[in-house]
């Protein structure tokens, strides 16, 4: 954790840490993604988050707008990906269904 906390913009350090964290503590992975905006996020971290969210039964609280905003804040997700996610979010799928499909 020291390396990833010391390098909040190092997406590789963040991914390495969250990969290990999510194995035993999916709830901590969810909390870190949602609450600590200073840490970099990329597509790999987004998938770790979605899988952890599903494991803790949190998909009913999933919000596509918040998710996309967090990816935007994380600084390592491309504009095309963000645009595609926003388009998906504007559809009629329910929250739990979107989170479950995205985690697969």
Short mmCIF file of C-alpha atoms in Angstrom, two decimals:
data_model
loop_
_atom_site.label_atom_id
_atom_site.label_comp_id
_atom_site.label_asym_id
_atom_site.label_seq_id
_atom_site.Cartn_x
_atom_site.Cartn_y
_atom_site.Cartn_z
CA UNK A 1 0.00 0.00 0.00
CA UNK A 2 2.89 2.38 0.62
CA UNK A 3 3.90 2.50 -3.06
CA UNK A 4 0.37 3.12 -4.30
CA UNK A 5 -0.36 5.73 -1.64
CA UNK A 6 2.91 7.51 -2.39
CA UNK A 7 2.13 7.51 -6.12
CA UNK A 8 -1.57 8.30 -6.49
CA UNK A 9 -1.25 9.06 -10.22
CA UNK A 10 0.64 5.80 -11.00
CA UNK A 11 -2.13 3.70 -12.50
CA UNK A 12 0.08 0.59 -12.52
CA UNK A 13 0.75 0.85 -8.78
CA UNK A 14 -2.96 1.40 -8.16
CA UNK A 15 -3.90 -1.63 -10.24
CA UNK A 16 -1.32 -3.84 -8.55
CA UNK A 17 -2.58 -2.85 -5.11
CA UNK A 18 -6.28 -3.17 -5.94
CA UNK A 19 -5.74 -6.57 -7.57
CA UNK A 20 -4.40 -7.90 -4.28
CA UNK A 21 -6.90 -5.99 -2.14
CA UNK A 22 -9.89 -7.25 -4.11
CA UNK A 23 -8.98 -10.89 -3.53
CA UNK A 24 -9.76 -10.75 0.19
CA UNK A 25 -11.43 -7.38 0.71
CA UNK A 26 -13.85 -6.55 -2.11
CA UNK A 27 -15.67 -4.04 0.11
CA UNK A 28 -12.40 -2.10 0.58
CA UNK A 29 -11.86 -2.13 -3.18
CA UNK A 30 -15.32 -0.61 -3.70
CA UNK A 31 -14.71 2.02 -1.02
CA UNK A 32 -11.32 3.01 -2.41
CA UNK A 33 -12.70 3.40 -5.93
CA UNK A 34 -15.72 5.40 -4.85
CA UNK A 35 -14.29 7.55 -2.05
CA UNK A 36 -10.65 8.26 -2.89
CA UNK A 37 -10.76 10.34 -6.03
CA UNK A 38 -7.06 11.24 -5.87
CA UNK A 39 -6.05 7.75 -7.04
CA UNK A 40 -5.67 7.07 -10.76
CA UNK A 41 -8.18 4.77 -12.44
CA UNK A 42 -8.05 2.94 -15.75
CA UNK A 43 -10.18 0.29 -17.43
CA UNK A 44 -8.48 -2.54 -15.49
CA UNK A 45 -9.26 -0.86 -12.18
CA UNK A 46 -12.82 -0.20 -13.31
CA UNK A 47 -13.27 -3.93 -13.92
CA UNK A 48 -11.82 -4.76 -10.50
CA UNK A 49 -14.31 -2.32 -8.99
CA UNK A 50 -17.29 -3.76 -10.88
CA UNK A 51 -16.35 -7.32 -9.91
CA UNK A 52 -15.89 -6.31 -6.27
CA UNK A 53 -19.20 -4.42 -6.34
CA UNK A 54 -20.95 -7.54 -7.59
CA UNK A 55 -19.26 -9.72 -4.95
CA UNK A 56 -20.52 -7.50 -2.12
CA UNK A 57 -24.01 -7.21 -3.61
CA UNK A 58 -23.66 -3.52 -4.32
CA UNK A 59 -24.83 -3.53 -7.92
CA UNK A 60 -28.26 -2.25 -6.85
CA UNK A 61 -26.51 0.99 -5.81
CA UNK A 62 -24.56 1.29 -9.06
CA UNK A 63 -24.88 4.62 -10.83
CA UNK A 64 -23.57 4.89 -14.39
CA UNK A 65 -23.17 8.68 -14.18
CA UNK A 66 -21.11 8.42 -10.98
CA UNK A 67 -19.08 5.58 -12.51
CA UNK A 68 -18.29 7.53 -15.68
CA UNK A 69 -17.44 10.63 -13.65
CA UNK A 70 -15.04 8.59 -11.51
CA UNK A 71 -13.37 7.21 -14.62
CA UNK A 72 -13.05 10.74 -15.99
CA UNK A 73 -11.50 11.93 -12.69
CA UNK A 74 -9.11 8.96 -12.71
CA UNK A 75 -7.47 10.41 -15.80
CA UNK A 76 -6.44 7.20 -17.56
CA UNK A 77 -9.59 6.23 -19.47
CA UNK A 78 -9.91 7.39 -23.05
CA UNK A 79 -12.60 9.69 -24.35
CA UNK A 80 -14.08 7.05 -26.67
CA UNK A 81 -14.56 4.66 -23.76
CA UNK A 82 -16.19 7.37 -21.66
CA UNK A 83 -18.50 8.34 -24.52
CA UNK A 84 -19.51 4.71 -25.07
CA UNK A 85 -20.26 4.25 -21.37
CA UNK A 86 -22.36 7.42 -21.33
CA UNK A 87 -24.31 6.12 -24.31
CA UNK A 88 -24.93 2.79 -22.57
CA UNK A 89 -26.00 4.67 -19.47
CA UNK A 90 -28.62 6.60 -21.39
CA UNK A 91 -30.41 3.34 -22.30
CA UNK A 92 -33.22 1.68 -20.44
CA UNK A 93 -31.21 -1.04 -18.63
CA UNK A 94 -31.65 -1.09 -14.89
CA UNK A 95 -28.69 -0.39 -12.60
CA UNK A 96 -28.06 -3.92 -11.41
CA UNK A 97 -28.23 -5.30 -14.93
CA UNK A 98 -25.70 -2.74 -16.23
CA UNK A 99 -23.25 -3.44 -13.40
CA UNK A 100 -23.54 -7.20 -13.83
CA UNK A 101 -23.06 -7.03 -17.62
CA UNK A 102 -20.10 -4.67 -17.30
CA UNK A 103 -18.40 -6.93 -14.75
CA UNK A 104 -18.39 -9.95 -17.10
#
